[in-house]
CSV table of C-alpha atoms and ligand atoms in Angstrom, one decimal:
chain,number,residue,atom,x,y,z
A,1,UNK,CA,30.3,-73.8,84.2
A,2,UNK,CA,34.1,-72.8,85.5
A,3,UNK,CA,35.0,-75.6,88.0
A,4,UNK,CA,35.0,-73.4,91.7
A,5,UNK,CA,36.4,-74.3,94.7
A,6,UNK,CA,34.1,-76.4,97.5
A,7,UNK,CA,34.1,-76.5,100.9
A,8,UNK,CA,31.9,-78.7,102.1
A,9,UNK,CA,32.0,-79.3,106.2
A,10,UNK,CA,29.8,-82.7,106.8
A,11,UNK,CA,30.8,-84.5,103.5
A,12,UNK,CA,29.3,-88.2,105.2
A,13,UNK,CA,25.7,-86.3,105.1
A,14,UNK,CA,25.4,-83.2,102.7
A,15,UNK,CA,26.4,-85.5,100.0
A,16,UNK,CA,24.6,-88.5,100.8
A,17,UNK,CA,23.0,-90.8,98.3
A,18,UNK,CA,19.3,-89.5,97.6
A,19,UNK,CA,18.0,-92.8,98.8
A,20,UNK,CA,19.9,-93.0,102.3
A,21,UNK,CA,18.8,-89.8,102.9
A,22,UNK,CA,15.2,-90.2,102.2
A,23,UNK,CA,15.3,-93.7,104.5
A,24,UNK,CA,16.6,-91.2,106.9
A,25,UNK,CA,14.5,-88.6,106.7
A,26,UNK,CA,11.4,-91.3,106.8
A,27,UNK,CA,12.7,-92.5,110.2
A,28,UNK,CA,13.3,-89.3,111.9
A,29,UNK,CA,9.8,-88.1,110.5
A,30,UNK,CA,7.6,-90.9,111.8
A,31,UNK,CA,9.5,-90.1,115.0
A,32,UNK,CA,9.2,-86.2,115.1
A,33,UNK,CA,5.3,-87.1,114.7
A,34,UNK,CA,5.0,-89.9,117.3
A,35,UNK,CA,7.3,-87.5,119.7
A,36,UNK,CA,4.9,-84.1,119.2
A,37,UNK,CA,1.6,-86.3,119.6
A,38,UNK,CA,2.7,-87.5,122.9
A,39,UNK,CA,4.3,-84.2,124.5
A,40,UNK,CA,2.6,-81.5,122.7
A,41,UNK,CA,-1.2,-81.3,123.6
A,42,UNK,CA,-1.5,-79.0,120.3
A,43,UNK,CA,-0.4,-81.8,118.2
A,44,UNK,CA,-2.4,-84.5,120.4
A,45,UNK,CA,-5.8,-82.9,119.4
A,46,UNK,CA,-4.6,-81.9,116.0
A,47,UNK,CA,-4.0,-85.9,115.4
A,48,UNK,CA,-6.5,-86.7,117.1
A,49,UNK,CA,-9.3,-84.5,115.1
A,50,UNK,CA,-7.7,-85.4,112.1
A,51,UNK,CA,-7.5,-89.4,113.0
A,52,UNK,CA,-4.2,-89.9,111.8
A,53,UNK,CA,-1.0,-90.7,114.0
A,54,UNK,CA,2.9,-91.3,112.8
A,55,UNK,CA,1.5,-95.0,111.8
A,56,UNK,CA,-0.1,-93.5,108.7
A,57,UNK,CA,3.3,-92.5,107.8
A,58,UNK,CA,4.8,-95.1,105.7
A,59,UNK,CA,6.5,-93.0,103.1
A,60,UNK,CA,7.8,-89.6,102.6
A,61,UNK,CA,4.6,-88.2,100.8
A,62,UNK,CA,2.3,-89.6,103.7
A,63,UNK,CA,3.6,-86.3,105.0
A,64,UNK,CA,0.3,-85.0,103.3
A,65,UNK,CA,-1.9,-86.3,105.5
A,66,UNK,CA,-0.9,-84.5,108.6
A,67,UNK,CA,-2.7,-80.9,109.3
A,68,UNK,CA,-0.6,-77.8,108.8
A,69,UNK,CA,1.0,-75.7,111.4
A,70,UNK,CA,0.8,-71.8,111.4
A,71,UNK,CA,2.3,-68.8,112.5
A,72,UNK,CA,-1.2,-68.2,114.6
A,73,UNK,CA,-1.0,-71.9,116.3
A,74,UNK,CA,2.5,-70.3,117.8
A,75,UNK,CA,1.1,-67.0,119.2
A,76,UNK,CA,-2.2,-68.7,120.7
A,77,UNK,CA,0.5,-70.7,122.6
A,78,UNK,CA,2.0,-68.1,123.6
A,79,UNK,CA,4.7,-67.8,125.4
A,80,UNK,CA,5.6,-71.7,126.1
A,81,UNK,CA,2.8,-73.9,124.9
A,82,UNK,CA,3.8,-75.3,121.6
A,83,UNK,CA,7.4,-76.6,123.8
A,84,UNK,CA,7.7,-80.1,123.9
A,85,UNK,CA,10.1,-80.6,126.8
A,86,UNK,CA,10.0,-78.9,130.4
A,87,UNK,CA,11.1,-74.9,130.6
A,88,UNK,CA,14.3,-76.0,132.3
A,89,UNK,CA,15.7,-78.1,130.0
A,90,UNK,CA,15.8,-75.2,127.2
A,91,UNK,CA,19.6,-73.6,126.9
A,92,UNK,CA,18.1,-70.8,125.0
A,93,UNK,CA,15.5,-69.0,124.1
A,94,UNK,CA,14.2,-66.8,121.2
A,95,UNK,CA,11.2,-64.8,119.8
A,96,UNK,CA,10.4,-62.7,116.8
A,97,UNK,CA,8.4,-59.3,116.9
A,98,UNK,CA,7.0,-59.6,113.6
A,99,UNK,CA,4.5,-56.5,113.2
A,100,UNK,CA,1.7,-57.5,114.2
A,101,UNK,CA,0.0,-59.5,117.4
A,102,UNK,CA,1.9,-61.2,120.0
A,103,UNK,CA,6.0,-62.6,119.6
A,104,UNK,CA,6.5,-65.6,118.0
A,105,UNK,CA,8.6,-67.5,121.2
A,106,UNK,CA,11.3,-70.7,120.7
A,107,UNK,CA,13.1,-72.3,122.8
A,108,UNK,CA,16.2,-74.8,122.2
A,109,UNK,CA,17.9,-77.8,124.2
A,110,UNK,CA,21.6,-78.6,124.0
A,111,UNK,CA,21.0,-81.1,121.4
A,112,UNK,CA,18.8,-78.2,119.4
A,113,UNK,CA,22.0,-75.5,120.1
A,114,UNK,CA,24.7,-78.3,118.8
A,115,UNK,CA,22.1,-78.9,115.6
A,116,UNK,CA,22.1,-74.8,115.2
A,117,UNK,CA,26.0,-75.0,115.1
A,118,UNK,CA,26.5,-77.8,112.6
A,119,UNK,CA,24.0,-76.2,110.6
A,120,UNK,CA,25.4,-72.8,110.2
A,121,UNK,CA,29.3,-74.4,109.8
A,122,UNK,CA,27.6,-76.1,106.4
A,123,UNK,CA,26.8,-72.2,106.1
A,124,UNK,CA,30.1,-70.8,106.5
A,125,UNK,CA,31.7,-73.7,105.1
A,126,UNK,CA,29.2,-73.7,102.0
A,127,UNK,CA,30.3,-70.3,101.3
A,128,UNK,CA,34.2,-71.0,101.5
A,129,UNK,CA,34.9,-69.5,105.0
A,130,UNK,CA,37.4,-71.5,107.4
A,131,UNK,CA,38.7,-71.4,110.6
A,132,UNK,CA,41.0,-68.8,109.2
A,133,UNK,CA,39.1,-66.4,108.7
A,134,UNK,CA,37.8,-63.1,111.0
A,135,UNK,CA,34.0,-62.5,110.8
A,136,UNK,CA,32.3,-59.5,110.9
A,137,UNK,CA,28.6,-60.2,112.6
A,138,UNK,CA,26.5,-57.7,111.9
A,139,UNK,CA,23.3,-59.4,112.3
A,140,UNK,CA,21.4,-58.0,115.9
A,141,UNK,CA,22.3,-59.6,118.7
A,142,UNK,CA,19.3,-60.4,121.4
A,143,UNK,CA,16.1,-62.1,121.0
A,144,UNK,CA,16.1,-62.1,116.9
A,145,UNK,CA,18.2,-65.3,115.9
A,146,UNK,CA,20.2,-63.9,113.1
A,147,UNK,CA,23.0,-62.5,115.8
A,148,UNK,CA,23.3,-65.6,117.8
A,149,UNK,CA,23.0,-68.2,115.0
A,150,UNK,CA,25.8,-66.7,113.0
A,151,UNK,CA,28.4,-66.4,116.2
A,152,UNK,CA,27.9,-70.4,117.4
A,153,UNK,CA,28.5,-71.4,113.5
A,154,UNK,CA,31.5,-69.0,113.6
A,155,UNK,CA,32.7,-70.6,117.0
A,156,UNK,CA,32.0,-73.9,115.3
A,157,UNK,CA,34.1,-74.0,112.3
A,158,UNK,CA,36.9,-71.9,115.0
A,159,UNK,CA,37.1,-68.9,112.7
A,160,UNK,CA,37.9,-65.7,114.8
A,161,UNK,CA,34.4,-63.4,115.4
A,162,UNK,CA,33.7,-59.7,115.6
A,163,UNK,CA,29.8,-59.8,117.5
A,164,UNK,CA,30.0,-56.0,116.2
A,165,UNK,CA,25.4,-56.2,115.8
A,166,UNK,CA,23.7,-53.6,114.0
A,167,UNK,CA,24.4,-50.0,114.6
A,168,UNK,CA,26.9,-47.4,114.2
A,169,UNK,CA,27.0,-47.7,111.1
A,170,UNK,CA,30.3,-45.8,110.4
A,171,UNK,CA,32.4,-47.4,113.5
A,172,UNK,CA,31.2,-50.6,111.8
A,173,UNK,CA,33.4,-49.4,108.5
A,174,UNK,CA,36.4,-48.7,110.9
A,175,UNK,CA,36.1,-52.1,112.1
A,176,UNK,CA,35.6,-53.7,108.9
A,177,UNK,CA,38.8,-51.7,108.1
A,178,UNK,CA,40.7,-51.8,111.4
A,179,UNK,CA,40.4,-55.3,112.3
A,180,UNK,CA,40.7,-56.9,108.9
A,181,UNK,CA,37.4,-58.6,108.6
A,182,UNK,CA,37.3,-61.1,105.5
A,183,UNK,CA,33.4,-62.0,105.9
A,184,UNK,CA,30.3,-60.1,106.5
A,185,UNK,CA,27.2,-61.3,107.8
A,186,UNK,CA,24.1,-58.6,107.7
A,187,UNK,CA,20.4,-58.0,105.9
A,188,UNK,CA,21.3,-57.1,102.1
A,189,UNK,CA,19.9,-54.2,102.7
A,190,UNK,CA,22.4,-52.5,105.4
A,191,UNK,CA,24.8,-54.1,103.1
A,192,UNK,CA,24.0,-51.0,100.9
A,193,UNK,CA,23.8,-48.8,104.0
A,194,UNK,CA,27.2,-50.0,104.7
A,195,UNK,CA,28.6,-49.0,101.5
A,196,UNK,CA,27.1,-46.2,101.3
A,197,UNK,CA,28.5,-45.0,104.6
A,198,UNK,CA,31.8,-45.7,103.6
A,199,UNK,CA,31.9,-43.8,100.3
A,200,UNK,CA,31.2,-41.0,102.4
A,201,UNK,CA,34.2,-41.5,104.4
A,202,UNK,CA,35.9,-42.0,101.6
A,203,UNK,CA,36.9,-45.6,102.0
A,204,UNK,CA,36.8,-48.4,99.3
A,205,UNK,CA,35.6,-51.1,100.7
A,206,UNK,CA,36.5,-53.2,97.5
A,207,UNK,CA,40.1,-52.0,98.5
A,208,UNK,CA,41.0,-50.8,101.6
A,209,UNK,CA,39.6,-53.9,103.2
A,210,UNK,CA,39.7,-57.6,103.4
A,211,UNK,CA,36.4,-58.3,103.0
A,212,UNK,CA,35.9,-61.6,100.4
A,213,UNK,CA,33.0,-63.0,101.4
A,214,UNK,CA,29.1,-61.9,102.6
A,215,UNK,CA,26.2,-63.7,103.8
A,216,UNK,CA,22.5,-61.7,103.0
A,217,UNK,CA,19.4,-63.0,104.6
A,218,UNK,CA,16.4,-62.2,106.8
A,219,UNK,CA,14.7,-60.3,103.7
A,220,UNK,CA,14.2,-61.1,100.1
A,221,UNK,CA,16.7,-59.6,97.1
A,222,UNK,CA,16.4,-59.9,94.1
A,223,UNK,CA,20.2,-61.2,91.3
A,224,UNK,CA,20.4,-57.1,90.4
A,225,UNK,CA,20.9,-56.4,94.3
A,226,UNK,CA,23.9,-59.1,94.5
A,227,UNK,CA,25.3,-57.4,91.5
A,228,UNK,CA,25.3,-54.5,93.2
A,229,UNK,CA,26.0,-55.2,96.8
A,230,UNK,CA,29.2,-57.5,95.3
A,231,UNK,CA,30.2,-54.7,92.9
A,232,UNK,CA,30.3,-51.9,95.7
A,233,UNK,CA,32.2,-54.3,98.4
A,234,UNK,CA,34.5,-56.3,96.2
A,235,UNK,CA,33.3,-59.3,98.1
A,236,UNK,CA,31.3,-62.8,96.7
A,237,UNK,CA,27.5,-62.6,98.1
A,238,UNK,CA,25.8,-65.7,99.2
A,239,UNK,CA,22.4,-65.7,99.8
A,240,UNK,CA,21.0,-67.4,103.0
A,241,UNK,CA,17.6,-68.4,104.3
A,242,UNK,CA,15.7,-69.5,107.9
A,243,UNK,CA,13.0,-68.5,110.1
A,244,UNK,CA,13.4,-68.6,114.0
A,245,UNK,CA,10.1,-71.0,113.8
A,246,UNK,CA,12.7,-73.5,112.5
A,247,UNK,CA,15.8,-72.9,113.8
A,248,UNK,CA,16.7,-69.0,112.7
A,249,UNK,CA,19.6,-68.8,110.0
A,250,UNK,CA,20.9,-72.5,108.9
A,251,UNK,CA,18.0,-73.8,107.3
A,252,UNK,CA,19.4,-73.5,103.5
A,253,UNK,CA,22.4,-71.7,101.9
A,254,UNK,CA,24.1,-71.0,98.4
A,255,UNK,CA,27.1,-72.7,97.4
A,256,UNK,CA,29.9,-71.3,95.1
A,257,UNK,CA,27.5,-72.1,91.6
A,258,UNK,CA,24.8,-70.0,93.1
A,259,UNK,CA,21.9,-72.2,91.7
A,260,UNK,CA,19.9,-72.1,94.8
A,261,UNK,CA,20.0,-72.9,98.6
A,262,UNK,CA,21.1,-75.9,99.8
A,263,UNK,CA,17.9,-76.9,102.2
A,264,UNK,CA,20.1,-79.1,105.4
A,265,UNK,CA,16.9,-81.6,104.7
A,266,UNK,CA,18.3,-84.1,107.2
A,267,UNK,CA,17.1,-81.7,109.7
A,268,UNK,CA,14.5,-79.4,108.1
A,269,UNK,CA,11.9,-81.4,106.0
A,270,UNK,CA,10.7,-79.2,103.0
A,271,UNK,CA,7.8,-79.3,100.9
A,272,UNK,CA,6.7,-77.0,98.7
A,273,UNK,CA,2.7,-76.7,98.3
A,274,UNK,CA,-0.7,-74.4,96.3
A,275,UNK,CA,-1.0,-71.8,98.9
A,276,UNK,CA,-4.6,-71.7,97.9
A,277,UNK,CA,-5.9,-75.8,98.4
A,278,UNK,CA,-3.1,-76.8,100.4
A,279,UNK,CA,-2.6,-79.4,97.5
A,280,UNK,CA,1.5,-80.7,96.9
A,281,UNK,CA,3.8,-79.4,94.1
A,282,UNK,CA,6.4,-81.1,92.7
A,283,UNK,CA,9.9,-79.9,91.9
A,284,UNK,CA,10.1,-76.7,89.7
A,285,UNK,CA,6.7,-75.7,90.5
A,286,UNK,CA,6.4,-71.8,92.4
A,287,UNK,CA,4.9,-72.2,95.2
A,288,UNK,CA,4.9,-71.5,99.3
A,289,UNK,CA,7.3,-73.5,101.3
A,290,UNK,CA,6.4,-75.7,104.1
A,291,UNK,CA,8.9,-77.1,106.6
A,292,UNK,CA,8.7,-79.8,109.4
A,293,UNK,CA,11.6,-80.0,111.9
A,294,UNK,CA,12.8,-83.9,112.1
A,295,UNK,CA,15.3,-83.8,114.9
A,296,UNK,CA,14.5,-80.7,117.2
A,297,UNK,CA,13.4,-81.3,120.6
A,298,UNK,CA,12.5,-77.9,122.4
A,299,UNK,CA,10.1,-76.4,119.5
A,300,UNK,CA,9.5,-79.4,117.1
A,301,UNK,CA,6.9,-78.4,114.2
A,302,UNK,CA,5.4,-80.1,111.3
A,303,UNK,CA,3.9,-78.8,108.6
A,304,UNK,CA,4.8,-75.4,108.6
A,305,UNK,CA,3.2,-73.0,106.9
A,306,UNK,CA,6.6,-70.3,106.2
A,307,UNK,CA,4.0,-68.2,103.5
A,308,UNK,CA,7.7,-67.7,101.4
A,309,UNK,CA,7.0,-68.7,97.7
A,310,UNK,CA,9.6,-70.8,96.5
A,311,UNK,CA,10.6,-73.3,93.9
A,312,UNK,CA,12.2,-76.4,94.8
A,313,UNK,CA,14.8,-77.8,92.4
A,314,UNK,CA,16.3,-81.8,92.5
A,315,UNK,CA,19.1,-81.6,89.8
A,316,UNK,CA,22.3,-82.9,91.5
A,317,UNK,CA,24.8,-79.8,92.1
A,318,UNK,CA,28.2,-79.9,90.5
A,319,UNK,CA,29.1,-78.8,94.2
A,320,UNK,CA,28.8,-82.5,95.2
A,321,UNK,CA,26.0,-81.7,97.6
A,322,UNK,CA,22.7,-84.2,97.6
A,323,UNK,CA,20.7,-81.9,99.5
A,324,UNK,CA,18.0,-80.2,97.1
A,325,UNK,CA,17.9,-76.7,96.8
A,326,UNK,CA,15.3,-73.7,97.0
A,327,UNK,CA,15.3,-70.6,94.6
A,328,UNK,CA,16.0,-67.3,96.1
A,329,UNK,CA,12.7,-66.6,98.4
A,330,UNK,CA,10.8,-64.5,95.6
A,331,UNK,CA,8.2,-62.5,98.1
A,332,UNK,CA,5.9,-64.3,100.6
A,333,UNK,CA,2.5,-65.3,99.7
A,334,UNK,CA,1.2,-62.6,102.3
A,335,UNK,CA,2.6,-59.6,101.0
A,336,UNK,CA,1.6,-59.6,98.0
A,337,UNK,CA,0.0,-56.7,97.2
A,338,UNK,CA,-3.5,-55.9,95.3
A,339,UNK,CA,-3.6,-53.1,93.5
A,340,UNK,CA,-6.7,-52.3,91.4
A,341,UNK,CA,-7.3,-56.5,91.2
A,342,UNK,CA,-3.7,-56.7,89.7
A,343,UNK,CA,-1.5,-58.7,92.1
A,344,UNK,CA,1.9,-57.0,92.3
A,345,UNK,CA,5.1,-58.3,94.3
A,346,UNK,CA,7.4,-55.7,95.9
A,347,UNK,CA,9.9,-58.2,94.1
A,348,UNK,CA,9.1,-57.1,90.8
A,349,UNK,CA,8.8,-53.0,91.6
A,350,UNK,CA,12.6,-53.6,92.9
A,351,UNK,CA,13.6,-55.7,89.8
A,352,UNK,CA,12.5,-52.7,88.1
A,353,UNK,CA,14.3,-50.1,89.7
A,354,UNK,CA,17.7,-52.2,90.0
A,355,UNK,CA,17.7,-51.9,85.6
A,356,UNK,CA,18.6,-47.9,86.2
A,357,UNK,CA,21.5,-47.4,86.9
A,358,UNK,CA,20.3,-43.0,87.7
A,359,UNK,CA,18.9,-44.9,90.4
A,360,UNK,CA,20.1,-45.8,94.0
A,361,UNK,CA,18.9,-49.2,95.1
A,362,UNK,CA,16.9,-47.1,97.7
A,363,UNK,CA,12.6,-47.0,97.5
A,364,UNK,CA,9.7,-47.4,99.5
A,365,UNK,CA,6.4,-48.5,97.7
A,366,UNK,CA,3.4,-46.2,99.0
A,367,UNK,CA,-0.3,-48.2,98.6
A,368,UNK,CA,-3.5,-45.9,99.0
A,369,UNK,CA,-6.9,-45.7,98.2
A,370,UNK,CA,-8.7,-42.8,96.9
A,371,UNK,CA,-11.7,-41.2,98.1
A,372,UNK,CA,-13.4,-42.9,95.1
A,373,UNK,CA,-12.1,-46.1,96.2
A,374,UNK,CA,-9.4,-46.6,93.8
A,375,UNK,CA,-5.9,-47.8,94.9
A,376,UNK,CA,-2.7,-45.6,93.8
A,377,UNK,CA,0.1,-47.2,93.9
A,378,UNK,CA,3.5,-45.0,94.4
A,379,UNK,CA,7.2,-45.8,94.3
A,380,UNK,CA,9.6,-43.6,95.8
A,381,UNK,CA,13.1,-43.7,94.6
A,382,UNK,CA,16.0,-42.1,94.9
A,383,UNK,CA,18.4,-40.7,92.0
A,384,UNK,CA,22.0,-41.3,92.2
A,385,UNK,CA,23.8,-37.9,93.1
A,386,UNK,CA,25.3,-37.0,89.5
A,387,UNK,CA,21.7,-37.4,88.0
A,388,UNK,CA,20.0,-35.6,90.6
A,389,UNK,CA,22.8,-32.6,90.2
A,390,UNK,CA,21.5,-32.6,86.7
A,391,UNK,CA,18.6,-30.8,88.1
A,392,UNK,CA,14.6,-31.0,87.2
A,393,UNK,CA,14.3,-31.6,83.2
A,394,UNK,CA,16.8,-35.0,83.7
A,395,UNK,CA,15.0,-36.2,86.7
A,396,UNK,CA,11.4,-35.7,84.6
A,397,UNK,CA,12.7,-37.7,81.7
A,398,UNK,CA,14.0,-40.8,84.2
A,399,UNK,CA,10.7,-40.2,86.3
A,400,UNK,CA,9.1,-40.9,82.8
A,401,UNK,CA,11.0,-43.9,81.5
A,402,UNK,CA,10.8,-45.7,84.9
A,403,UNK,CA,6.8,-45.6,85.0
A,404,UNK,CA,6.9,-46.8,81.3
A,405,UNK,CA,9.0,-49.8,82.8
A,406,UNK,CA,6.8,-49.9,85.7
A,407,UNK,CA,3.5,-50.0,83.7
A,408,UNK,CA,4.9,-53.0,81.3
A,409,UNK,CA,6.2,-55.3,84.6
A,410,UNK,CA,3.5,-54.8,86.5
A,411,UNK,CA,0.4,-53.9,84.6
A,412,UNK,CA,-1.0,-51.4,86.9
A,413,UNK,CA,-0.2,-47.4,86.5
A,414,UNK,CA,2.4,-46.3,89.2
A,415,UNK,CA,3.3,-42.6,90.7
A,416,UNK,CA,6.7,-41.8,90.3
A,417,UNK,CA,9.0,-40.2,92.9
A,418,UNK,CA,12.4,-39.5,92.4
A,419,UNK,CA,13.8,-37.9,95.2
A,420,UNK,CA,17.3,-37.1,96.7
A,421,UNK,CA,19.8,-39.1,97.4
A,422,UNK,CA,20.1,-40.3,101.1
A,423,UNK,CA,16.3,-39.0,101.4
A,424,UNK,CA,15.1,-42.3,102.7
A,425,UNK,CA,15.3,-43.2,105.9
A,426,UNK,CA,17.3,-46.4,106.4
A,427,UNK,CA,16.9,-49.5,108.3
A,428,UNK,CA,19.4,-51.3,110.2
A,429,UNK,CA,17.7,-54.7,109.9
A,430,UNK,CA,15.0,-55.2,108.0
A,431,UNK,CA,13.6,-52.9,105.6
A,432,UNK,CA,10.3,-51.6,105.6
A,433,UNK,CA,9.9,-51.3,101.9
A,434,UNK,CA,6.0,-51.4,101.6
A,435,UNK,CA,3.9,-48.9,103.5
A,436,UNK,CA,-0.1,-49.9,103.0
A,437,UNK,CA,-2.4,-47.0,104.2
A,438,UNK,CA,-5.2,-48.5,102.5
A,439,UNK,CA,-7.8,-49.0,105.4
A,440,UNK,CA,-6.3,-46.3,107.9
A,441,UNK,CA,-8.1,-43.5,107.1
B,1,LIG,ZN1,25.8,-76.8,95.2
């Protein structure tokens, strides 16, 4: 592999010899455990039902013997019951939507807000952005931590920010232009909305701006997407990952090789584990990610159950980083779909569509079920304009060879539905790329 350059911005800890680390990460552990048992009342009864305490920690894999934490443990403490210090000493709070049942709430002290902003300097750092550079934040602002997270790590490594959110789409292009921003921070999929928006305007954003660098989270994509999204914007992608439960954005990025995320384990504990017993995997293994927080004080967590499937990988980077690394999130573990008893991953309908190039890397996956009880699945796509232009007999034949594709990926029969370009409504954050009416009606 071509030697790149690195950036790394806390060499004394993301390159740390494995066993330092671990002695580390045991001693914060055993006190993240002893610390929630004794101001959480959750964990207290957890523990105490379970009859084991932070002494039955004596080494890293003891982690097993602890109970896990879920999403629902946060929303039945809803809004400040899983906290672990008094209301007023939090400096910020947070909460996810989600789209379903109550927000998920979290709340951060000054030591948790200076642990945020180290955390998302590795980020920008990690990624080759400097002080020098003028950052284009296009993440929301408000109560969804991808805003926030990314300006404090931009204030951080004293690089110059643009808190432009999400929105407006096409005033975002003149900024991008305007201004000369050099990095962009947003979901991968407005990425897409971006550049579409300015080939209408007839801008190039691989030309007429400065843009050299992009970090896509908050939703899973797939290697075609980054292809594409670096292709259109002339820019390298680097793929990010956290969940608000944790900390928001900062939990893991890519460095220059791209061979995974980069987990900042001397914070954020992972393991990876069977989704269906609960049982441990090893490295290399797919399997759903669990995360324990070892040095936050306003929303500690153990054991958390993040339902993203993952693979964990402990080769040593030729970045110089010690810090393991995750694979690209490939779907969670709760949206995968089952269609006819055949489980099938929006992941893999999208890896699909990404191999054509008559295709815009635009769709929504339609599930329903038949008055005879049988589930259709349907992908809606649209064509790229000089296909569609080609009129009906062209769009049958790519109609065709995409549900042959389809059929061989995912072993189910799929409805086809090419439609126009710009057809599909976008999304300004996440995407809502699955619609399951199964059940409604
Ligand atoms: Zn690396």
């Amino acid at each position: 592999m071509a030697e790149k350059q690195v950036l790394i911005w806390n060499e004394a800890l993301e390159t740390m010899p494995r066993l330092e680390l671990e002695t580390l990460q045991l001693a914060r552990l055993k006190e993240a455990v002893a610390r929630v048992t004794a101001t959480v009342p959750f964990y207290k009864d957890l523990y105490a039902k379970a009859n084991v305490s932070d002494d039955d920690i004596q080494s890293l894999e003891d982690i097993s013997k602890l109970p896990f934490t879920y999403k629902q443990d946060l929303r039945s403490h809803y809004p400040f019951g899983m906290f672990a210090v008094p209301v007023g000493e939090l400096r910020q709070i947070h909460a996810t939507s989600g789209t379903t049942g109550k927000m998920t709430v979290t709340g951060y002290t000054s030591s948790d807000m200076e642990i945020w902003a180290e955390t998302m300097a590795r980020v920008y750092t990690a990624g080759g952005a400097t002080g020098d550079d003028m950052i284009h934040n296009a993440y929301g602002y408000g109560l969804f931590t991808g805003g926030l997270g990314f300006h404090i790590g931009a204030e951080k490594i004293g690089a110059t920010v643009i808190p432009v959110s999400g929105g407006l789409t096409r005033r975002q292009i003149e900024i991008m232009r305007d201004f000369g921003s050099t990095v962009l921070n947003c979901t991968p999929s407005y990425a897409l909305v971006l550049s579409e928006a300015a080939a209408e305007m007839g801008i190039d954003l691989r030309t007429d701006t400065k843009l050299r660098i992009g970090f896509f989270g908050a939703e899973p994509w797939t290697e075609l997407m980054r292809e594409d999204i670096e292709a259109r914007m002339g820019l390298e992608a680097y793929d990010i990952y956290g969940l608000a439960e944790i900390i928001g954005p900062g939990v893991s990025v890519e460095c220059p090789y791209h061979t995974g995320l980069h987990i900042a384990e001397d914070h954020f504990y992972p393991e990876i584990i069977d989704p269906e017993t609960g049982d441990a995997l090893g490295y290399d293994q797919l399997g759903e990610l669990v995360f324990t927080t070892l040095t936050k004080e306003g929303l500690p967590i153990i054991r958390y159950r993040t339902r993203d499937r993952t693979i964990r990988r402990a080769e040593t980077c030729s970045c110089g980083r010690t810090m393991v690394r995750m694979e690209k999130v490939l779907g969670r573990t709760d949206d995968m779909l089952i269609i006819r008893g055949v489980n099938v991953f929006p992941s893999q309908v999208e890896h699909v569509l990404l191999e054509f190039e008559e295709l815009e890397p635009q769709y929504v996956i339609y599930v329903d079920r038949e008055k005879d009880r049988l589930d259709t699945l349907e992908v809606c796509v649209e064509a790229c304009q000089p296909v569609f232009a080609q009129g009906e007999a062209v769009l049958a034949e790519v109609t065709r060879r995409v549900r042959a594709a389809m059929q061989e990926t995912l072993y189910v029969s799929t409805i086809i539905t090419v439609v126009e370009p710009g057809s599909i409504q976008r999304s300004l954050g996440k995407a809502k790329r699955v619609v399951d009416r199964r059940g409604l009606g």
